[in-house]
Amino acid sequence: MSIYDVLSDFAIASLLILIGQFLRAKIKFFQEFFIPSSLIAGLIALLLGGQFLDVLHFSSGAGSYAGMLIIIVFTVVGINGFEIKKGEGAATVKRVTGYNSLRFLAYFLQYTLGIGVSLLLIKFILPNLNPGFGILMASGFTGGHGTAAAVGKTFADLGWAEAGDLGMTFATVGILTGVFGGLIFIKIATKKGWTAYVKDFKFIDNDLRTGLVARENQQSMGRETISSVALDGLGFHVALVFMIAGLGYLLNQKILAVYVVSGIPDFTVSYLLGLFFFLIFRKSPVYDYVDKNINSRISGTATDFLVFFGVALINVKVIIEYALPLIVLILVGIFCVVIVVVPFGAFMNDKSWFERSIFIYGYSTGVFAIGFVLLRIVDPENRSYTVEDTAMTPFLNFIEIFSWSAVPIALVNGQGWLVVGICAAVCVAAVAINLVGKMWYKAPLAGRGGYNEE
């Protein structure tokens, strides 16, 4: 793979994204479901790819683009930092705590019900099924194809070679559930008034509906903080973002993974490095030349391409390989992610509850890219603090790393009910934290408003 392969891949992606925008502007179906141009483009690429029409092929390295682009997105979140207004510290703590309690609930609920149902029900239907089957739903739904492959490798080392195929099937179905189920959820939410920033289709202006901003409504993307005689202003911000993103990646891969602990997500380290930059320079003259709007446009561009490659490279062939046990746990997985939005998302968040919940729904069905797709539809300007609050609890990643390696071993060794008990206790604790901290909101689902409403 050469650098020109990367150019070719992004040229194809760019062409299809432009076609996607044209279709968004012209086809009412895409408008009514608020489908982003990048998602339309990704689905076109999937249809044209080797799994269907076989007329479009990306390079061998295309599967790594989404992971790289996620690093860019979270780096910008770190660089742009955060602001706690005077007198709002306690409110910020409640907001972040309530939201991340929901994240823990979403994660461990899939473990609890997936493994529990597997031990109770599937073992009676297929008594010879491996006792580790229950975790494969969570590995695919909340972990995605990469995690499913890793868990499958662990099981293969323990003597169950078929686990990899099963995990990839769950991951594929999970992503499809995330995309189409999420869009249906959003359609319902806009009609019922649950959304804070995007209202029902009939009340949306032409700019939001088609994606084309009328000339009289067009605004500048950012400030010129650097003279073009010295350095292009956009080039300065791109250099800043890529420098920190790259340093974070190198720090993780060359130092942390070798000398401290392996398995930390690269985007977590780059986010923390970007946040460190923000904390060091936010009150210095350096930050006078950093425009958060330009950084956000870089992040938004990365998100669009992330969505494209994340959808275009979905592996759908493995769906038909297994049937009965897959169907049972697929239904369990769908149940888990749906109740994360309603009722728990509404109970455990105050303002912008649907935007924050639908993001968790999205990345709980495969990859962060799906969460970003859904969030971008209902919160295109990221005013709900969803990404910031997600990034503020990187320690959840350490729990995930440990669980994906330890739980399969425990299940194979007959400790399934112990795992179920521990995970259920975490779910109860997540709800209890919100109740005790008075972060349990029973207000009507509609009309709560959102953060940073204009």
PDB file of C-alpha atoms in Angstrom, residues 27 71 126 147 244 307 379:
ATOM      1  CA  ILE A  27     -34.655  12.883  -2.585  1.00  0.00           C
ATOM      2  CA  ILE A  71      -8.171  10.023  16.770  1.00  0.00           C
ATOM      3  CA  LEU A 126     -28.596 -26.232  22.123  1.00  0.00           C
ATOM      4  CA  THR A 147     -13.383  -6.445  19.551  1.00  0.00           C
ATOM      5  CA  ILE A 244      -1.130  16.408  18.773  1.00  0.00           C
ATOM      6  CA  VAL A 307     -18.816   7.677   8.782  1.00  0.00           C
ATOM      7  CA  ASP A 379     -26.923  17.700  17.117  1.00  0.00           C
TER       8      ASP A 379
END
